[in-house]
CSV table of C-alpha atoms and ligand atoms in Angstrom, one decimal:
chain,number,residue,atom,x,y,z
A,867,UNK,CA,0.0,0.0,0.0
A,868,UNK,CA,2.7,2.5,0.9
A,869,UNK,CA,4.7,1.3,-2.1
A,870,UNK,CA,1.8,2.3,-4.4
A,871,UNK,CA,1.5,5.6,-2.7
A,872,UNK,CA,5.2,6.3,-3.3
A,873,UNK,CA,4.9,5.6,-7.0
A,874,UNK,CA,1.9,7.9,-7.3
A,875,UNK,CA,3.8,10.7,-5.5
A,876,UNK,CA,6.8,10.3,-7.7
A,877,UNK,CA,4.7,10.3,-10.9
A,878,UNK,CA,3.0,13.5,-9.7
A,879,UNK,CA,6.3,15.2,-8.9
A,880,UNK,CA,8.0,14.3,-12.2
A,881,UNK,CA,5.0,15.5,-14.2
A,882,UNK,CA,5.0,19.0,-12.7
A,883,UNK,CA,5.0,21.8,-15.2
A,884,UNK,CA,4.7,25.1,-13.6
A,885,UNK,CA,4.0,28.3,-15.5
A,886,UNK,CA,5.1,31.8,-14.7
A,887,UNK,CA,3.6,33.3,-11.6
A,888,UNK,CA,3.6,29.9,-10.0
A,889,UNK,CA,0.5,28.7,-11.9
A,890,UNK,CA,0.3,25.1,-13.2
A,891,UNK,CA,0.4,24.4,-16.9
A,892,UNK,CA,-0.4,20.7,-16.7
A,893,UNK,CA,-3.6,18.9,-15.8
A,894,UNK,CA,-3.4,18.1,-12.1
A,895,UNK,CA,-5.0,15.0,-10.5
A,896,UNK,CA,-7.6,15.5,-7.9
A,897,UNK,CA,-5.2,14.0,-5.4
A,898,UNK,CA,-2.5,16.6,-6.0
A,899,UNK,CA,-4.9,19.3,-5.2
A,900,UNK,CA,-6.1,17.8,-2.0
A,901,UNK,CA,-3.9,20.2,0.1
A,902,UNK,CA,-5.4,23.3,-1.5
A,903,UNK,CA,-7.8,25.6,0.3
A,904,UNK,CA,-11.4,24.8,-0.8
A,905,UNK,CA,-12.9,28.1,0.3
A,906,UNK,CA,-12.3,31.6,1.4
A,907,UNK,CA,-15.0,32.6,3.9
A,908,UNK,CA,-18.3,31.5,2.4
A,909,UNK,CA,-16.9,31.2,-1.2
A,910,UNK,CA,-16.1,27.8,-2.5
A,911,UNK,CA,-13.1,27.5,-4.7
A,912,UNK,CA,-12.1,24.8,-7.2
A,913,UNK,CA,-9.5,24.3,-9.8
A,914,UNK,CA,-8.4,25.9,-12.1
A,915,UNK,CA,-9.1,28.7,-9.6
A,916,UNK,CA,-7.0,28.2,-6.5
A,917,UNK,CA,-5.1,29.8,-3.6
A,918,UNK,CA,-1.4,29.1,-3.1
A,919,UNK,CA,1.4,27.3,-5.0
A,920,UNK,CA,0.3,24.2,-6.9
A,921,UNK,CA,-3.3,25.0,-6.6
A,922,UNK,CA,-4.2,27.1,-9.6
A,923,UNK,CA,-3.8,27.1,-13.4
A,924,UNK,CA,-1.7,30.0,-14.6
A,925,UNK,CA,-3.9,33.0,-14.7
A,926,UNK,CA,-6.4,31.8,-12.2
A,927,UNK,CA,-4.8,32.6,-8.9
A,928,UNK,CA,-7.0,33.8,-6.2
A,929,UNK,CA,-6.0,35.7,-3.0
A,930,UNK,CA,-7.9,35.4,0.2
A,931,UNK,CA,-7.6,38.4,2.4
A,932,UNK,CA,-8.4,37.1,5.9
A,933,UNK,CA,-7.8,40.5,7.6
A,934,UNK,CA,-11.4,41.5,6.7
A,935,UNK,CA,-14.5,40.0,8.2
A,936,UNK,CA,-15.8,38.1,6.3
A,937,UNK,CA,-12.6,37.4,4.3
A,938,UNK,CA,-12.4,39.0,0.9
A,939,UNK,CA,-11.4,37.1,-2.3
A,940,UNK,CA,-9.5,38.7,-5.2
A,941,UNK,CA,-8.4,37.5,-8.6
A,942,UNK,CA,-4.7,37.8,-9.2
A,943,UNK,CA,-2.9,40.6,-7.6
A,944,UNK,CA,-5.6,43.2,-8.2
A,945,UNK,CA,-7.6,44.2,-5.2
A,946,UNK,CA,-9.9,46.5,-7.2
A,947,UNK,CA,-12.6,43.8,-7.8
A,948,UNK,CA,-13.7,41.4,-5.2
A,949,UNK,CA,-14.9,38.0,-6.0
A,950,UNK,CA,-18.3,36.9,-4.5
A,951,UNK,CA,-18.6,33.5,-6.1
A,952,UNK,CA,-16.6,31.1,-8.3
A,953,UNK,CA,-17.9,28.6,-10.9
A,954,UNK,CA,-14.9,26.6,-12.0
A,955,UNK,CA,-16.6,24.6,-14.7
A,956,UNK,CA,-17.3,27.8,-16.7
A,957,UNK,CA,-14.2,29.7,-15.6
A,958,UNK,CA,-16.8,32.1,-14.2
A,959,UNK,CA,-16.5,34.6,-11.4
A,960,UNK,CA,-19.2,36.7,-9.8
A,961,UNK,CA,-17.7,40.0,-8.8
A,962,UNK,CA,-19.2,42.9,-6.9
A,963,UNK,CA,-21.2,45.3,-9.0
A,964,UNK,CA,-19.1,47.4,-11.3
A,965,UNK,CA,-20.3,50.9,-10.6
A,966,UNK,CA,-19.3,54.5,-10.3
A,967,UNK,CA,-20.8,57.2,-8.1
A,968,UNK,CA,-19.9,60.5,-9.6
A,969,UNK,CA,-20.5,63.9,-8.0
A,970,UNK,CA,-20.2,66.6,-10.6
A,971,UNK,CA,-18.4,69.7,-9.4
A,972,UNK,CA,-19.2,73.3,-10.6
A,973,UNK,CA,-17.1,74.2,-13.7
A,974,UNK,CA,-16.1,70.6,-14.5
A,975,UNK,CA,-18.1,69.2,-17.4
A,976,UNK,CA,-16.3,66.0,-18.3
A,977,UNK,CA,-15.8,63.0,-16.1
A,978,UNK,CA,-13.9,59.9,-17.1
A,979,UNK,CA,-14.0,56.6,-15.3
A,980,UNK,CA,-12.7,53.2,-16.4
A,981,UNK,CA,-12.7,49.6,-15.4
A,982,UNK,CA,-10.5,46.8,-16.5
A,983,UNK,CA,-10.9,43.0,-15.8
A,984,UNK,CA,-8.6,42.1,-12.9
A,985,UNK,CA,-6.7,39.5,-14.9
A,986,UNK,CA,-5.8,38.8,-18.5
A,987,UNK,CA,-8.3,36.8,-20.5
A,988,UNK,CA,-11.3,37.8,-18.3
A,989,UNK,CA,-14.2,39.5,-19.9
A,990,UNK,CA,-17.7,40.9,-19.2
A,991,UNK,CA,-20.0,38.9,-21.5
A,992,UNK,CA,-22.0,40.2,-24.4
A,993,UNK,CA,-25.5,41.1,-23.1
A,994,UNK,CA,-24.3,43.3,-20.3
A,995,UNK,CA,-25.7,46.8,-20.0
A,996,UNK,CA,-24.4,50.0,-18.6
A,997,UNK,CA,-27.2,51.9,-16.8
A,998,UNK,CA,-26.8,55.6,-16.0
A,999,UNK,CA,-29.0,57.3,-13.5
A,1000,UNK,CA,-28.8,61.1,-13.5
A,1001,UNK,CA,-29.9,64.3,-15.1
A,1002,UNK,CA,-28.4,66.4,-17.8
A,1003,UNK,CA,-25.6,64.3,-19.0
A,1004,UNK,CA,-24.4,62.6,-22.2
A,1005,UNK,CA,-22.7,59.3,-21.7
A,1006,UNK,CA,-20.2,57.6,-24.0
A,1007,UNK,CA,-19.0,54.0,-23.5
A,1008,UNK,CA,-15.6,53.4,-25.0
A,1009,UNK,CA,-13.5,50.3,-25.5
A,1010,UNK,CA,-10.6,50.5,-23.1
A,1011,UNK,CA,-8.0,49.2,-25.6
A,1012,UNK,CA,-8.9,51.4,-28.6
A,1013,UNK,CA,-11.2,54.2,-27.2
A,1014,UNK,CA,-13.6,53.2,-29.9
A,1015,UNK,CA,-17.2,54.2,-29.0
A,1016,UNK,CA,-19.3,51.2,-28.1
A,1017,UNK,CA,-22.4,53.3,-27.5
A,1018,UNK,CA,-23.8,56.5,-26.1
A,1019,UNK,CA,-26.9,57.8,-24.5
A,1020,UNK,CA,-28.3,60.9,-22.9
A,1021,UNK,CA,-30.4,61.4,-19.7
A,1022,UNK,CA,-32.4,64.5,-19.0
A,1023,UNK,CA,-34.8,65.3,-16.2
A,1024,UNK,CA,-38.0,67.4,-16.0
A,1025,UNK,CA,-38.3,70.0,-13.3
A,1026,UNK,CA,-41.8,68.9,-12.4
A,1027,UNK,CA,-41.8,65.8,-10.2
A,1028,UNK,CA,-45.2,64.8,-11.7
A,1029,UNK,CA,-43.7,64.7,-15.2
A,1030,UNK,CA,-40.7,62.8,-13.8
A,1031,UNK,CA,-43.0,60.2,-12.4
A,1032,UNK,CA,-43.9,59.2,-15.9
A,1033,UNK,CA,-40.4,57.8,-16.2
A,1034,UNK,CA,-40.6,55.6,-13.2
A,1035,UNK,CA,-40.1,52.0,-14.3
A,1036,UNK,CA,-38.5,52.8,-17.6
A,1037,UNK,CA,-34.9,53.7,-18.6
A,1038,UNK,CA,-35.4,55.6,-21.8
A,1039,UNK,CA,-33.5,58.9,-21.4
A,1040,UNK,CA,-35.6,60.5,-18.6
A,1041,UNK,CA,-33.6,60.2,-15.4
A,1042,UNK,CA,-32.0,57.1,-16.7
A,1043,UNK,CA,-30.4,55.8,-19.9
A,1044,UNK,CA,-28.6,52.7,-20.9
A,1045,UNK,CA,-26.0,51.3,-23.3
A,1046,UNK,CA,-25.8,47.7,-24.4
A,1047,UNK,CA,-22.2,46.5,-24.6
A,1048,UNK,CA,-23.1,44.4,-27.7
A,1049,UNK,CA,-19.9,42.4,-27.3
A,1050,UNK,CA,-17.5,40.8,-24.8
A,1051,UNK,CA,-15.3,43.4,-23.2
A,1052,UNK,CA,-12.1,43.2,-21.2
A,1053,UNK,CA,-12.5,46.8,-20.0
A,1054,UNK,CA,-14.2,50.0,-20.8
A,1055,UNK,CA,-13.9,53.7,-20.3
A,1056,UNK,CA,-16.8,55.9,-19.5
A,1057,UNK,CA,-17.1,59.5,-20.5
A,1058,UNK,CA,-19.8,61.5,-18.9
A,1059,UNK,CA,-20.3,65.0,-20.2
A,1060,UNK,CA,-22.6,67.6,-18.6
A,1061,UNK,CA,-25.1,69.0,-21.2
A,1062,UNK,CA,-25.3,72.7,-21.5
A,1063,UNK,CA,-28.4,74.5,-20.2
A,1064,UNK,CA,-30.1,71.5,-18.9
A,1065,UNK,CA,-31.4,70.7,-15.4
A,1066,UNK,CA,-28.7,68.8,-13.9
A,1067,UNK,CA,-28.4,67.1,-10.5
A,1068,UNK,CA,-24.8,66.7,-9.2
A,1069,UNK,CA,-25.0,63.0,-8.6
A,1070,UNK,CA,-24.6,60.5,-11.5
A,1071,UNK,CA,-24.6,56.8,-10.8
A,1072,UNK,CA,-23.4,54.4,-13.5
A,1073,UNK,CA,-23.2,50.7,-13.2
A,1074,UNK,CA,-22.9,47.6,-15.4
A,1075,UNK,CA,-25.2,44.7,-15.0
A,1076,UNK,CA,-27.2,42.1,-16.9
A,1077,UNK,CA,-29.7,43.2,-19.5
A,1078,UNK,CA,-33.0,43.7,-17.8
A,1079,UNK,CA,-31.9,43.3,-14.2
A,1080,UNK,CA,-32.4,47.0,-13.3
A,1081,UNK,CA,-35.7,48.9,-13.1
A,1082,UNK,CA,-35.3,52.6,-12.8
A,1083,UNK,CA,-37.1,54.3,-9.9
A,1084,UNK,CA,-37.2,58.0,-9.8
A,1085,UNK,CA,-36.2,57.9,-6.1
A,1086,UNK,CA,-32.8,56.4,-7.3
A,1087,UNK,CA,-32.0,59.9,-8.6
A,1088,UNK,CA,-31.6,61.3,-5.1
A,1089,UNK,CA,-30.6,58.1,-3.1
A,1090,UNK,CA,-26.9,57.7,-2.1
A,1091,UNK,CA,-26.6,54.7,-4.3
A,1092,UNK,CA,-28.8,52.2,-6.2
A,1093,UNK,CA,-30.6,49.8,-4.0
A,1094,UNK,CA,-28.2,46.9,-4.5
A,1095,UNK,CA,-30.5,44.2,-3.2
A,1096,UNK,CA,-32.3,44.4,-6.5
A,1097,UNK,CA,-29.2,44.2,-8.7
A,1098,UNK,CA,-27.4,41.2,-9.8
A,1099,UNK,CA,-23.7,41.2,-9.3
A,1100,UNK,CA,-21.4,41.3,-12.4
A,1101,UNK,CA,-20.3,38.1,-14.0
A,1102,UNK,CA,-16.9,37.8,-15.7
A,1103,UNK,CA,-15.6,34.9,-17.6
A,1104,UNK,CA,-12.0,33.7,-18.0
A,1105,UNK,CA,-10.2,31.9,-20.8
A,1106,UNK,CA,-7.0,29.8,-20.8
A,1107,UNK,CA,-4.5,32.2,-22.3
A,1108,UNK,CA,-1.2,30.4,-22.6
A,1109,UNK,CA,-2.2,29.4,-26.2
A,1110,UNK,CA,-4.3,31.6,-28.6
A,1111,UNK,CA,-6.8,28.8,-29.5
A,1112,UNK,CA,-7.8,25.2,-29.3
A,1113,UNK,CA,-5.9,24.2,-32.4
A,1114,UNK,CA,-2.5,25.4,-31.1
A,1115,UNK,CA,-3.3,24.3,-27.5
A,1116,UNK,CA,-4.1,20.7,-28.4
A,1117,UNK,CA,-0.8,20.4,-30.3
A,1118,UNK,CA,1.1,20.9,-27.1
A,1119,UNK,CA,-0.1,18.0,-24.9
A,1120,UNK,CA,2.1,19.1,-22.0
A,1121,UNK,CA,0.3,22.3,-21.5
A,1122,UNK,CA,-3.1,21.6,-22.9
A,1123,UNK,CA,-5.7,22.5,-20.3
A,1124,UNK,CA,-8.6,20.2,-21.4
A,1125,UNK,CA,-8.6,16.9,-19.6
A,1126,UNK,CA,-9.4,13.5,-21.2
A,1127,UNK,CA,-13.1,13.4,-22.2
A,1128,UNK,CA,-13.4,17.1,-22.3
A,1129,UNK,CA,-13.8,19.3,-25.3
A,1130,UNK,CA,-12.2,22.6,-26.3
A,1131,UNK,CA,-13.9,25.8,-27.4
A,1132,UNK,CA,-12.2,28.9,-28.7
A,1133,UNK,CA,-12.9,32.0,-26.6
A,1134,UNK,CA,-14.2,35.0,-28.5
A,1135,UNK,CA,-11.4,37.3,-27.5
A,1136,UNK,CA,-8.5,34.9,-27.7
A,1137,UNK,CA,-7.6,31.8,-25.7
A,1138,UNK,CA,-9.9,28.8,-25.1
A,1139,UNK,CA,-11.9,27.0,-22.6
A,1140,UNK,CA,-13.0,23.4,-22.0
A,1141,UNK,CA,-16.2,21.7,-21.1
A,1142,UNK,CA,-17.4,18.2,-20.2
A,1143,UNK,CA,-19.8,17.0,-22.9
A,1144,UNK,CA,-23.2,15.3,-22.4
A,1145,UNK,CA,-23.5,13.2,-19.3
A,1146,UNK,CA,-21.5,15.4,-17.0
A,1147,UNK,CA,-22.2,19.0,-17.9
A,1148,UNK,CA,-21.2,20.1,-14.4
A,1149,UNK,CA,-17.9,18.3,-14.3
A,1150,UNK,CA,-14.7,20.4,-14.1
A,1151,UNK,CA,-12.8,19.7,-17.3
A,1152,UNK,CA,-9.5,21.0,-16.0
A,1153,UNK,CA,-8.6,18.2,-13.6
A,1154,UNK,CA,-7.7,14.6,-14.6
A,1155,UNK,CA,-10.9,13.2,-13.0
A,1156,UNK,CA,-13.0,16.2,-13.9
A,1157,UNK,CA,-15.2,14.9,-16.6
A,1158,UNK,CA,-15.4,11.4,-15.3
A,1159,UNK,CA,-15.9,11.8,-11.6
A,1160,UNK,CA,-19.1,12.8,-9.9
A,1161,UNK,CA,-19.4,16.3,-8.7
A,1162,UNK,CA,-22.1,18.3,-7.1
A,1163,UNK,CA,-20.9,21.6,-8.5
A,1164,UNK,CA,-23.7,23.6,-10.0
A,1165,UNK,CA,-22.8,25.7,-13.0
A,1166,UNK,CA,-24.6,28.9,-13.9
A,1167,UNK,CA,-25.2,28.3,-17.6
A,1168,UNK,CA,-23.6,29.9,-20.5
A,1169,UNK,CA,-21.3,32.7,-21.6
A,1170,UNK,CA,-23.9,34.9,-23.3
A,1171,UNK,CA,-27.1,36.1,-21.9
A,1172,UNK,CA,-28.6,35.9,-25.4
A,1173,UNK,CA,-27.6,32.6,-26.7
A,1174,UNK,CA,-28.2,29.4,-24.7
A,1175,UNK,CA,-26.9,27.1,-27.5
A,1176,UNK,CA,-23.4,28.6,-27.6
A,1177,UNK,CA,-21.2,25.5,-27.3
A,1178,UNK,CA,-20.7,23.8,-30.6
A,1179,UNK,CA,-20.6,20.0,-30.4
B,1333,NAG,C1,-8.0,56.8,-24.6
B,1333,NAG,O1,-8.4,58.0,-23.9
B,1333,NAG,C2,-7.8,58.2,-22.7
B,1333,NAG,C3,-8.4,59.3,-22.0
B,1333,NAG,O2,-8.7,60.4,-22.8
B,1333,NAG,C4,-6.3,58.3,-22.9
B,1333,NAG,O3,-5.6,58.5,-21.7
B,1333,NAG,C5,-5.8,57.1,-23.6
B,1333,NAG,O4,-4.4,57.3,-23.9
B,1333,NAG,C6,-6.5,56.8,-24.9
B,1333,NAG,N1,-6.1,55.5,-25.4
B,1333,NAG,C7,-5.9,55.3,-26.7
B,1333,NAG,C8,-5.5,53.9,-27.0
B,1333,NAG,O5,-6.0,56.1,-27.5
B,1334,NAG,C1,-41.8,53.7,-8.8
B,1334,NAG,O1,-42.2,52.4,-9.1
B,1334,NAG,C2,-41.9,51.5,-8.0
B,1334,NAG,C3,-42.3,50.1,-8.4
B,1334,NAG,O2,-41.7,49.8,-9.6
B,1334,NAG,C4,-42.7,51.9,-6.7
B,1334,NAG,O3,-42.3,51.1,-5.7
B,1334,NAG,C5,-42.3,53.4,-6.4
B,1334,NAG,O4,-43.0,53.8,-5.3
B,1334,NAG,C6,-42.5,54.3,-7.6
B,1334,NAG,N1,-42.1,55.6,-7.3
B,1334,NAG,C7,-42.8,56.7,-7.5
B,1334,NAG,C8,-42.2,58.0,-7.1
B,1334,NAG,O5,-44.0,56.6,-7.8
B,1335,NAG,C1,-23.8,40.4,-29.0
B,1335,NAG,O1,-25.2,40.1,-28.9
B,1335,NAG,C2,-26.0,40.7,-29.8
B,1335,NAG,C3,-27.5,40.5,-29.4
B,1335,NAG,O2,-27.8,39.1,-29.5
B,1335,NAG,C4,-25.6,40.3,-31.2
B,1335,NAG,O3,-26.4,40.9,-32.1
B,1335,NAG,C5,-24.2,40.6,-31.5
B,1335,NAG,O4,-23.8,40.1,-32.7
B,1335,NAG,C6,-23.3,40.0,-30.4
B,1335,NAG,N1,-22.0,40.5,-30.6
B,1335,NAG,C7,-20.9,39.7,-30.8
B,1335,NAG,C8,-19.6,40.4,-31.0
B,1335,NAG,O5,-21.0,38.5,-30.8
B,1336,NAG,C1,-22.4,59.0,-3.8
B,1336,NAG,O1,-22.2,60.4,-3.8
B,1336,NAG,C2,-23.1,61.1,-3.1
B,1336,NAG,C3,-22.7,62.6,-3.3
B,1336,NAG,O2,-23.1,63.0,-4.5
B,1336,NAG,C4,-23.0,60.8,-1.6
B,1336,NAG,O3,-23.9,61.5,-0.9
B,1336,NAG,C5,-23.3,59.3,-1.5
B,1336,NAG,O4,-23.1,58.8,-0.1
B,1336,NAG,C6,-22.4,58.5,-2.4
B,1336,NAG,N1,-22.7,57.1,-2.3
B,1336,NAG,C7,-21.9,56.1,-2.0
B,1336,NAG,C8,-22.5,54.7,-2.1
B,1336,NAG,O5,-20.7,56.3,-1.8
B,1337,NAG,C1,-34.1,47.8,-1.3
B,1337,NAG,O1,-35.1,47.0,-2.0
B,1337,NAG,C2,-35.6,46.0,-1.2
B,1337,NAG,C3,-36.5,45.0,-2.0
B,1337,NAG,O2,-37.2,45.8,-3.0
B,1337,NAG,C4,-36.4,46.6,-0.1
B,1337,NAG,O3,-36.9,45.7,0.8
B,1337,NAG,C5,-35.5,47.6,0.7
B,1337,NAG,O4,-36.2,48.3,1.7
B,1337,NAG,C6,-34.8,48.6,-0.2
B,1337,NAG,N1,-33.8,49.3,0.5
B,1337,NAG,C7,-33.7,50.6,0.5
B,1337,NAG,C8,-32.6,51.3,1.3
B,1337,NAG,O5,-34.5,51.3,-0.2
B,1338,NAG,C1,-24.2,40.7,-4.7
B,1338,NAG,O1,-23.1,40.6,-3.8
B,1338,NAG,C2,-23.3,41.1,-2.5
B,1338,NAG,C3,-22.0,41.0,-1.8
B,1338,NAG,O2,-21.1,41.9,-2.2
B,1338,NAG,C4,-24.4,40.3,-1.9
B,1338,NAG,O3,-24.7,40.8,-0.6
B,1338,NAG,C5,-25.7,40.4,-2.8
B,1338,NAG,O4,-26.7,39.6,-2.2
B,1338,NAG,C6,-25.4,39.9,-4.2
B,1338,NAG,N1,-26.6,40.2,-5.0
B,1338,NAG,C7,-27.2,39.2,-5.7
B,1338,NAG,C8,-28.4,39.7,-6.4
B,1338,NAG,O5,-26.8,38.1,-5.7
B,1339,NAG,C1,-11.8,15.0,-5.6
B,1339,NAG,O1,-11.3,15.4,-4.4
B,1339,NAG,C2,-12.3,16.0,-3.6
B,1339,NAG,C3,-11.6,16.4,-2.3
B,1339,NAG,O2,-10.3,16.8,-2.5
B,1339,NAG,C4,-13.4,15.0,-3.3
B,1339,NAG,O3,-14.4,15.6,-2.5
B,1339,NAG,C5,-13.9,14.5,-4.6
B,1339,NAG,O4,-14.9,13.5,-4.4
B,1339,NAG,C6,-12.8,13.9,-5.5
B,1339,NAG,N1,-13.4,13.6,-6.8
B,1339,NAG,C7,-13.0,12.5,-7.5
B,1339,NAG,C8,-13.7,12.3,-8.8
B,1339,NAG,O5,-12.1,11.8,-7.0
C-alpha cells in the first residue's frame, strides 16, 4: 500500500510543469490538489481557480484576504474587484457590482471613469448593459484598448416631479439611460459630459449589470446609491490564455488544459476553454478526474445572456 502511494507521488512530482507566476500548466490530479484551500470565507473554490502554490492554473490565482471580516477574495494581484462566487466549470466569477458614483463639481463638465478586468483573459459577457441614473448628462461608453465608441446615451430630467414620475419603471432617457455593450469586453472607459443649459443634478450613478436586471425608480436619482439588493452582481468569464486557440493548444499536450473526455472551445477574445460534454455538464474539465468523476458543483449556464446554445458539439 505504501509502495503504491510512493509511485503515485513520484509520478505526480516528475510530471510537474509550472507556469510563470507559479501557476500550473499541466492537468493536475484530484489528489495533487487535496492540500489546496477549498474556500475563502463562504466562497467555495475549485481548480483551475486556487489559492497558493500548486493550486491554480496559470492566470487563475485567487488571493484570500483574511484580515477582513468576512474574508475578501480577489483575482490575481488586483484588489480592485472582489470575487463573490466562483464557478470553475465555466471559468466564471461573480464580482461585486461594477459601478461609479460621480459627483459633478461646478465648472467641470467631463468625467472619465474606467474599469479593467482584474486579470488577462477575463471579460464581461455580451449582453451586459451600462445603466446611468442622473440628469443632464451625455454618456459615452468606449472600449478601453482602442477608445472606440461602443455606444452612447443621454439622460435628461423634468423640473416637475409629476412629469418625472412618468419615467418611473422605464430607462429611456428621462432620469436614466442605458447602453448595451453588444460584445464581450475586457475593459471600458466611460465619458460623462454635462449637457449645457439642462437641469442637472450633481450625482450621477453608472453601473454595469445584466440586461433587464435593473428597473429605474425616480427615487434612485436622489438616493446615495442604487438599492443593490435588486441588482445582480457582475459576472466575468476567463479563458485559458497560454495558447491563442484550441488548435495550437491541443498540439502541445504538456500544457493543454482540457482533460481527457473534455472538449475545447475557442474563446471570443483569444484563448480557449474546455467543457465536459453530455453526461456530465457540471464536471470540471481542468482536472484529470474532472469529466469522469461525480461532482455536485452547479454551473450557472452559458457565456452569453442571449444565446443558450453557444457551445458547438
Ligand atoms: C483613450 O483615452 C484616454 C483618456 O482620454 C487616454 O488617456 C488614452 O491614452 C486613450 N487610449 C488610446 C489607445 O487612444
Ligand atoms: C416607482 O415604481 C416602484 C415600483 O416599480 C414603486 O415602488 C415606487 O413607489 C414608484 N415611485 C414613485 C415615485 O411613484
Ligand atoms: C452580441 O449580442 C447581440 C445580441 O444578440 C448580437 O447581435 C451581437 O452580434 C453580439 N456581438 C458579438 C460580437 O457577438
Ligand atoms: C455617492 O455620492 C453622493 C454625493 O453625490 C454621496 O452622498 C453618497 O453617499 C455616495 N454614495 C456612495 C455609495 O458612496
Ligand atoms: C431595497 O429593495 C428591497 C427590495 O425591494 C427593499 O426591501 C429595501 O427596503 C430597499 N432598501 C432601500 C434602502 O431602499
Ligand atoms: C451581490 O453581492 C453582494 C455581496 O457583495 C451580496 O450581498 C448580494 O446579495 C449579491 N446580489 C445578488 C443579487 O446576488
Ligand atoms: C476530488 O477530491 C475531492 C476532495 O479533495 C473529493 O471531494 C472528490 O470526491 C474527489 N473527486 C474525485 C472524482 O475523485
